[in-house]
């Protein structure tokens, strides 16, 4: 249709009682004056404000005014759409079946990229989509995200967590989980929104239509001064020929200038998209964990509440649920995310208190329907109290506008004021005078006051007992002293930057709680009860005296290291290879003593992970020639391989055995790599052809010789840990590689079996070549059911097979978490656990729980080290008692023992079902030193009764 015909049609469609002759005269006059301009610039029947680049447009401005005035007089106001080209653009999208778009957001000085593919039906309505974002943050960093709607539902893939969430029947318009609206990238929906808002007078449209057909029409969208979005601007670039949007930009006014917020470019219109793009099933790894969220209710019903009221109510409920560690409720209100993921993102829960909620304001972003609720909380991190000024962003659930949920948070944190802390603890007059309160160190804030200390020990062991102090004023120091018969058993420790040092004085900042620690060592003392009193003084007010009792039971700590703990210590890395130097030998001895104190049985040996490491140190047996020298000389015959001398490694191997670490574990690869071939070339010469067959032969020679040496030096078990987790396709490769190591005497296991922990078919394929099973904690109980419980056994493990769970944490983890590790293993039937990491090989690494004091030639411990030690000692008593009860067939005693970690309210270490990736039993979060000691006391009493 020509421009003149468009305008005529406008008159005809108006259906008004107008004078046709007058219409034609006015129309001809205007058309004649405006003809030259309109030949170069398409006329639009819907005019709001027009900015023409053409100079000739200036000379016809009067005609345009006449025409516009005439139209406004003749057509009812409701029929005039205040937009320019939007209807043409919207209509053009009806012919679009496929759309590809790329976008980036400015977040500080970073760009966050995303890409989208949309498939539409014959009416231009989206039917399937795919959206990929390289990172996502909703208050906590989530990482990359892929959303796919396959027409039947929406999948949300989070590779960082190896999780994929499914919502069947979800509208293509969006997804509740990790809220993303397709309208954010569908230009047709964008234009429809603009048209609607223009008609309602909510936006101002400026249209720049250049003469050059190659240049795009530019639509500038701004907002009235009284609007919440007055500081925002949107710019659309429309292709003149196709009327399709090429690009959209969004800006916000900050510091007097428009700052870039987001750019979206629309590419590849009607380029057919591979159908596989709308399905994730073929591209996800087999390790992915699928979670169906279809039946999960998201958000909170609005009912009769206003938008402001529902935003405030959602904020209140999510904060209350967070305080209660009700992660499932938090997840329901927060994007519909599963509770275990909320727990993981939040670091397992935080203690805080609500100070205020409100006011609520609408988000100024013009494309947002978010309400932002301000609130203040008092929380604790790293032992210090903080006030947090938070912004909780609340919005309607996609496709369910009557339900509202949280879609993100921002916060500004600052140290708490003294008044806030006093409000939290409601101190007594005496506490105010002395400037501090002593409290128990576990459970929700505020912790109850510490009224009495109780410690139970066997013979020849020690425990670390915390005393938590909350500062009510700025104090230079709080001093601690111990009196009474039990004083000689106790040593006071001061914690600074997670390091424990002997001392009796600690500074205490207002609202920065600290812990004093008493190490109680039964050592040379006889069984019995030892009364004591701990005195705490700030030099102000009255001294605080806390009575206590140390009970030494007539039970010796077992020598057997029943709890297997793998610390990722990597023996040689702890000292370095310069073993001929006295300082290196001393450092190694210090670390060996420390690992023995942790009751470690596993000797980590990753040195042969790069087998070339041994070339300068291993000798041909009976000679002084190293493998490296022999290789240089070409004196080794692959068909007549010599015996090897590994005596260089005596300090580590024999030293480990002397300290009770008699399970040698080597780390090996699933496949031959250049590192293994480099070893072969080092032994046989650089010109050797390193086929896989030759490389395996040489590698088995080295590892077999090393095992023989380790056994000769006292190792009782030798293990090969194959470091690459197999997929269903590579299980045969694992079986073959593990078989090679089993043939030369090693017991074998794979890095982890998480992907197969519930699949009997694959577990049975792995079984013969797996002497241990290593997996995430949340998989152990289901795995035990498959392999041990009579009603479900479908995988028959070999006698002696071990089950381990993966644990981790550095020096910042609390004492209680370390102590719980061994108790968890005992409760769920695991033989051991790993802890990443005892000490990573690089200095200044955070992956450690100890430090080496070079001057004092000693280890500095963190509280979590003591927690791990105390837990491993508890596990030794637990193991000894269960063995005795089983030997006697004492079912009542076994039930009494199991009740210590049962689900009853009175269980000291109560375990309840917890939703991680999968549901499993775990300890409730109020467990502290008192509860651990209570459980240990019961075991020691039962052992004493048995004697």
Coordinates of C-alpha atoms in Angstrom, one line a residue, residues 573-891:
X573 CA 54.8 -32.0 49.3
X574 CA 54.7 -31.4 53.1
X575 CA 58.5 -31.3 53.3
X576 CA 60.1 -31.1 49.8
X577 CA 62.6 -33.6 48.4
X578 CA 65.8 -32.1 50.0
X579 CA 65.6 -34.7 52.7
X580 CA 69.4 -34.6 53.3
X581 CA 68.9 -31.2 54.9
X582 CA 68.3 -31.2 58.6
X583 CA 65.5 -28.6 58.4
X584 CA 63.7 -30.7 55.8
X585 CA 63.9 -33.8 57.9
X586 CA 62.7 -31.9 61.0
X587 CA 59.8 -30.4 59.0
X588 CA 58.8 -33.9 57.8
X589 CA 58.9 -35.3 61.3
X590 CA 56.7 -32.5 62.6
X591 CA 54.1 -33.2 60.0
X592 CA 54.2 -36.9 60.5
X593 CA 53.6 -36.4 64.3
X594 CA 50.7 -34.1 63.5
X595 CA 49.0 -36.5 61.1
X596 CA 49.4 -39.3 63.6
X597 CA 47.6 -37.1 66.2
X598 CA 44.7 -36.8 63.7
X599 CA 44.8 -40.7 63.7
X600 CA 45.4 -40.7 59.9
X601 CA 45.9 -44.1 58.4
X602 CA 46.2 -43.2 54.7
X603 CA 49.6 -42.2 53.2
X604 CA 48.8 -40.0 50.2
X605 CA 51.3 -40.6 47.5
X606 CA 50.8 -38.5 44.4
X607 CA 54.5 -38.2 43.6
X608 CA 54.1 -41.0 41.0
X609 CA 51.1 -39.2 39.4
X610 CA 53.9 -37.6 37.3
X611 CA 56.2 -40.7 37.1
X612 CA 59.1 -38.7 35.7
X613 CA 59.5 -37.3 39.2
X614 CA 61.2 -40.5 40.3
X615 CA 63.9 -40.5 37.6
X616 CA 66.5 -38.6 39.6
X617 CA 65.8 -40.5 42.9
X618 CA 65.2 -44.1 42.1
X619 CA 68.2 -46.3 41.5
X620 CA 68.9 -49.6 39.8
X621 CA 69.1 -52.1 42.7
X622 CA 72.6 -52.9 43.9
X623 CA 74.1 -49.8 42.1
X624 CA 74.4 -46.1 42.6
X625 CA 73.0 -45.4 39.1
X626 CA 69.7 -43.5 39.0
X627 CA 67.0 -44.3 36.5
X628 CA 67.8 -40.9 34.9
X629 CA 71.5 -41.8 34.5
X630 CA 70.6 -45.3 33.2
X631 CA 68.3 -43.9 30.7
X632 CA 70.9 -41.4 29.5
X633 CA 73.3 -44.3 29.1
X634 CA 70.8 -46.5 27.3
X635 CA 71.5 -49.4 29.7
X636 CA 68.0 -50.5 30.4
X637 CA 66.4 -53.3 28.4
X638 CA 62.6 -53.3 28.3
X639 CA 62.7 -57.1 27.9
X640 CA 64.8 -57.5 31.0
X641 CA 63.8 -54.8 33.4
X642 CA 65.9 -54.6 36.6
X643 CA 64.8 -54.4 40.2
X644 CA 64.7 -50.9 41.6
X645 CA 65.9 -49.3 44.8
X646 CA 63.4 -46.8 46.3
X647 CA 65.4 -46.2 49.5
X648 CA 65.5 -42.4 48.8
X649 CA 61.9 -42.4 49.9
X650 CA 62.5 -44.1 53.2
X651 CA 61.8 -41.0 55.3
X652 CA 58.3 -40.7 53.9
X653 CA 57.4 -44.4 53.5
X654 CA 59.1 -45.8 56.6
X655 CA 58.4 -42.6 58.4
X656 CA 54.7 -42.9 57.7
X657 CA 54.6 -46.5 58.8
X658 CA 56.3 -45.6 62.1
X659 CA 53.5 -43.0 62.6
X660 CA 50.7 -45.5 61.9
X661 CA 50.0 -44.5 58.3
X662 CA 50.1 -48.0 56.8
X663 CA 47.7 -47.7 53.9
X664 CA 49.7 -46.4 50.9
X665 CA 47.6 -44.8 48.2
X666 CA 49.0 -43.8 44.8
X667 CA 47.2 -41.6 42.4
X668 CA 47.1 -42.8 38.8
X669 CA 45.4 -41.9 35.5
X670 CA 42.8 -43.7 33.6
X671 CA 44.6 -43.3 30.3
X672 CA 48.1 -42.9 29.1
X673 CA 49.2 -39.3 28.7
X674 CA 52.4 -37.5 27.7
X675 CA 53.5 -37.6 31.4
X676 CA 53.6 -41.4 31.3
X677 CA 55.4 -41.4 27.9
X678 CA 57.9 -38.9 29.2
X679 CA 58.8 -41.4 32.0
X680 CA 59.3 -44.2 29.4
X681 CA 61.5 -42.0 27.3
X682 CA 63.5 -41.0 30.4
X683 CA 64.1 -44.7 31.1
X684 CA 64.5 -46.2 27.6
X685 CA 65.8 -43.2 25.7
X686 CA 64.2 -40.3 23.8
X687 CA 64.1 -42.2 20.5
X688 CA 61.9 -45.0 21.8
X689 CA 58.4 -45.3 20.2
X690 CA 56.1 -45.0 23.2
X691 CA 53.1 -47.1 22.2
X692 CA 50.4 -47.5 24.7
X693 CA 51.4 -51.2 25.2
X694 CA 55.0 -50.2 25.9
X695 CA 54.0 -47.4 28.2
X696 CA 51.6 -49.6 30.2
X697 CA 54.3 -52.2 30.6
X698 CA 56.9 -49.7 31.9
X699 CA 54.3 -48.1 34.2
X700 CA 53.3 -51.4 35.7
X701 CA 57.0 -52.3 36.3
X702 CA 57.5 -49.0 38.2
X703 CA 54.3 -49.3 40.3
X704 CA 54.9 -53.0 41.0
X705 CA 58.4 -52.4 42.2
X706 CA 57.3 -49.4 44.3
X707 CA 54.5 -51.6 45.9
X708 CA 57.0 -54.3 46.8
X709 CA 59.3 -51.7 48.4
X710 CA 56.4 -50.1 50.4
X711 CA 55.3 -53.6 51.7
X712 CA 58.9 -54.3 52.7
X713 CA 59.0 -51.1 54.7
X714 CA 55.8 -51.9 56.6
X715 CA 52.8 -50.8 54.5
X716 CA 49.9 -53.2 55.0
X717 CA 47.6 -52.1 52.3
X718 CA 48.4 -50.6 48.9
X719 CA 45.7 -48.7 46.9
X720 CA 45.6 -47.2 43.4
X721 CA 43.1 -44.3 43.1
X722 CA 42.2 -43.8 39.4
X723 CA 41.5 -40.1 39.2
X724 CA 39.0 -39.8 36.4
X725 CA 35.4 -40.7 37.1
X726 CA 34.1 -43.0 34.4
X727 CA 31.0 -42.4 32.4
X728 CA 28.8 -45.2 31.3
X729 CA 30.8 -45.3 28.0
X730 CA 34.2 -45.4 29.8
X731 CA 33.4 -48.0 32.4
X732 CA 35.1 -50.7 30.3
X733 CA 38.2 -48.5 30.2
X734 CA 38.2 -48.1 34.0
X735 CA 37.7 -51.9 34.4
X736 CA 40.7 -52.5 32.1
X737 CA 43.0 -49.9 33.8
X738 CA 42.0 -51.0 37.3
X739 CA 42.5 -54.6 36.4
X740 CA 46.1 -53.7 35.4
X741 CA 46.8 -52.4 38.9
X742 CA 44.9 -55.2 40.7
X743 CA 47.1 -57.7 38.8
X744 CA 50.2 -56.2 40.4
X745 CA 48.7 -56.3 43.9
X746 CA 46.9 -52.9 44.3
X747 CA 43.4 -52.5 45.6
X748 CA 41.6 -50.0 43.3
X749 CA 38.9 -47.4 43.3
X750 CA 37.7 -44.6 41.1
X751 CA 37.6 -40.9 41.9
X752 CA 33.9 -40.9 42.7
X753 CA 30.8 -42.9 41.8
X754 CA 28.2 -40.1 42.3
X755 CA 26.7 -40.6 38.9
X756 CA 26.1 -44.3 39.5
X757 CA 25.4 -44.4 43.2
X758 CA 21.7 -45.3 42.6
X759 CA 22.1 -47.4 39.5
X760 CA 22.7 -51.1 40.2
X761 CA 23.5 -51.9 36.6
X762 CA 26.6 -49.7 36.4
X763 CA 27.6 -50.4 40.0
X764 CA 27.7 -54.1 39.2
X765 CA 29.9 -53.4 36.1
X766 CA 32.3 -51.5 38.4
X767 CA 32.2 -53.9 41.3
X768 CA 34.9 -56.4 40.5
X769 CA 37.5 -53.7 40.0
X770 CA 36.3 -51.4 42.9
X771 CA 37.5 -52.2 46.4
X772 CA 36.3 -48.9 47.7
X773 CA 33.4 -46.6 46.9
X774 CA 33.9 -42.8 47.1
X775 CA 30.9 -40.4 46.8
X776 CA 29.2 -37.3 48.0
X777 CA 27.6 -37.6 51.5
X778 CA 24.1 -37.3 50.2
X779 CA 24.6 -40.5 48.1
X780 CA 25.9 -42.8 50.8
X781 CA 22.7 -43.8 52.5
X782 CA 21.0 -44.9 49.2
X783 CA 24.2 -46.7 48.2
X784 CA 24.3 -48.5 51.5
X785 CA 20.7 -49.6 50.9
X786 CA 21.6 -51.0 47.5
X787 CA 24.6 -52.9 48.8
X788 CA 23.9 -53.8 52.5
X789 CA 20.2 -53.8 53.5
X790 CA 18.7 -57.2 53.0
X791 CA 15.5 -56.1 51.4
X792 CA 17.2 -54.1 48.7
X793 CA 20.6 -55.6 48.1
X794 CA 21.2 -55.6 44.3
X795 CA 25.0 -55.0 44.3
X796 CA 26.9 -57.6 46.3
X797 CA 30.1 -56.0 47.5
X798 CA 33.2 -58.0 48.3
X799 CA 34.1 -58.5 51.9
X800 CA 36.5 -55.7 52.9
X801 CA 35.1 -53.2 50.4
X802 CA 35.1 -49.7 51.9
X803 CA 32.6 -46.8 51.6
X804 CA 33.9 -43.2 51.9
X805 CA 32.2 -39.8 51.6
X806 CA 33.8 -36.6 50.4
X807 CA 34.3 -33.8 52.8
X808 CA 36.1 -30.5 52.6
X809 CA 36.8 -27.2 54.2
X810 CA 39.7 -25.0 55.2
X811 CA 40.8 -23.4 58.5
X812 CA 37.7 -21.1 58.5
X813 CA 35.3 -24.0 59.1
X814 CA 34.1 -24.3 62.7
X815 CA 35.3 -26.8 65.2
X816 CA 31.8 -28.4 65.3
X817 CA 31.9 -29.1 61.6
X818 CA 35.2 -30.9 61.9
X819 CA 34.0 -33.0 64.8
X820 CA 30.8 -33.9 63.1
X821 CA 32.7 -35.5 60.1
X822 CA 33.6 -38.8 61.8
X823 CA 30.3 -39.0 63.6
X824 CA 28.5 -38.7 60.3
X825 CA 30.5 -41.6 58.9
X826 CA 29.7 -43.8 61.9
X827 CA 26.0 -43.0 61.8
X828 CA 25.4 -43.8 58.1
X829 CA 27.7 -46.8 57.9
X830 CA 30.7 -45.3 56.0
X831 CA 34.2 -46.5 56.7
X832 CA 35.8 -43.1 56.3
X833 CA 35.8 -39.6 54.8
X834 CA 38.1 -37.3 53.0
X835 CA 38.9 -33.7 53.9
X836 CA 40.1 -31.3 51.3
X837 CA 42.6 -30.2 52.4
X838 CA 45.0 -30.8 55.3
X839 CA 47.7 -28.6 53.7
X840 CA 47.9 -27.7 50.0
X841 CA 51.4 -27.8 48.7
X842 CA 51.6 -24.0 47.9
X843 CA 52.4 -21.5 50.6
X844 CA 49.7 -18.9 51.3
X845 CA 47.0 -21.3 50.1
X846 CA 43.7 -21.2 51.8
X847 CA 43.3 -24.9 51.3
X848 CA 44.8 -25.9 54.7
X849 CA 43.8 -26.4 58.3
X850 CA 47.4 -26.1 59.7
X851 CA 50.4 -23.8 59.4
X852 CA 54.1 -24.6 59.8
X853 CA 56.0 -22.3 62.1
X854 CA 59.4 -22.2 60.6
X855 CA 61.1 -20.6 63.6
X856 CA 59.5 -22.7 66.3
X857 CA 59.6 -25.9 64.1
X858 CA 56.0 -26.7 65.1
X859 CA 52.5 -26.9 63.7
X860 CA 50.0 -24.1 64.4
X861 CA 46.5 -25.6 64.4
X862 CA 43.1 -24.2 63.6
X863 CA 40.0 -25.0 65.7
X864 CA 38.7 -27.3 62.9
X865 CA 41.8 -29.4 63.1
X866 CA 41.0 -30.1 66.7
X867 CA 37.4 -30.8 65.7
X868 CA 38.6 -33.4 63.3
X869 CA 40.9 -35.0 65.8
X870 CA 38.3 -35.1 68.6
X871 CA 35.8 -36.5 66.2
X872 CA 38.2 -39.3 65.0
X873 CA 38.8 -40.1 68.7
X874 CA 35.1 -40.3 69.4
X875 CA 34.8 -42.6 66.4
X876 CA 37.4 -44.9 67.8
X877 CA 35.4 -45.3 71.1
X878 CA 32.2 -45.7 69.1
X879 CA 33.8 -48.5 66.9
X880 CA 35.2 -50.3 69.9
X881 CA 31.9 -50.3 71.7
X882 CA 29.9 -51.5 68.7
X883 CA 32.4 -54.4 68.2
X884 CA 31.9 -55.4 71.8
X885 CA 28.1 -55.2 71.7
X886 CA 28.0 -57.1 68.4
X887 CA 30.3 -59.8 69.8
X888 CA 27.9 -60.3 72.8
X889 CA 24.8 -60.0 70.7
X890 CA 23.6 -57.2 72.9
X891 CA 20.7 -55.8 70.8

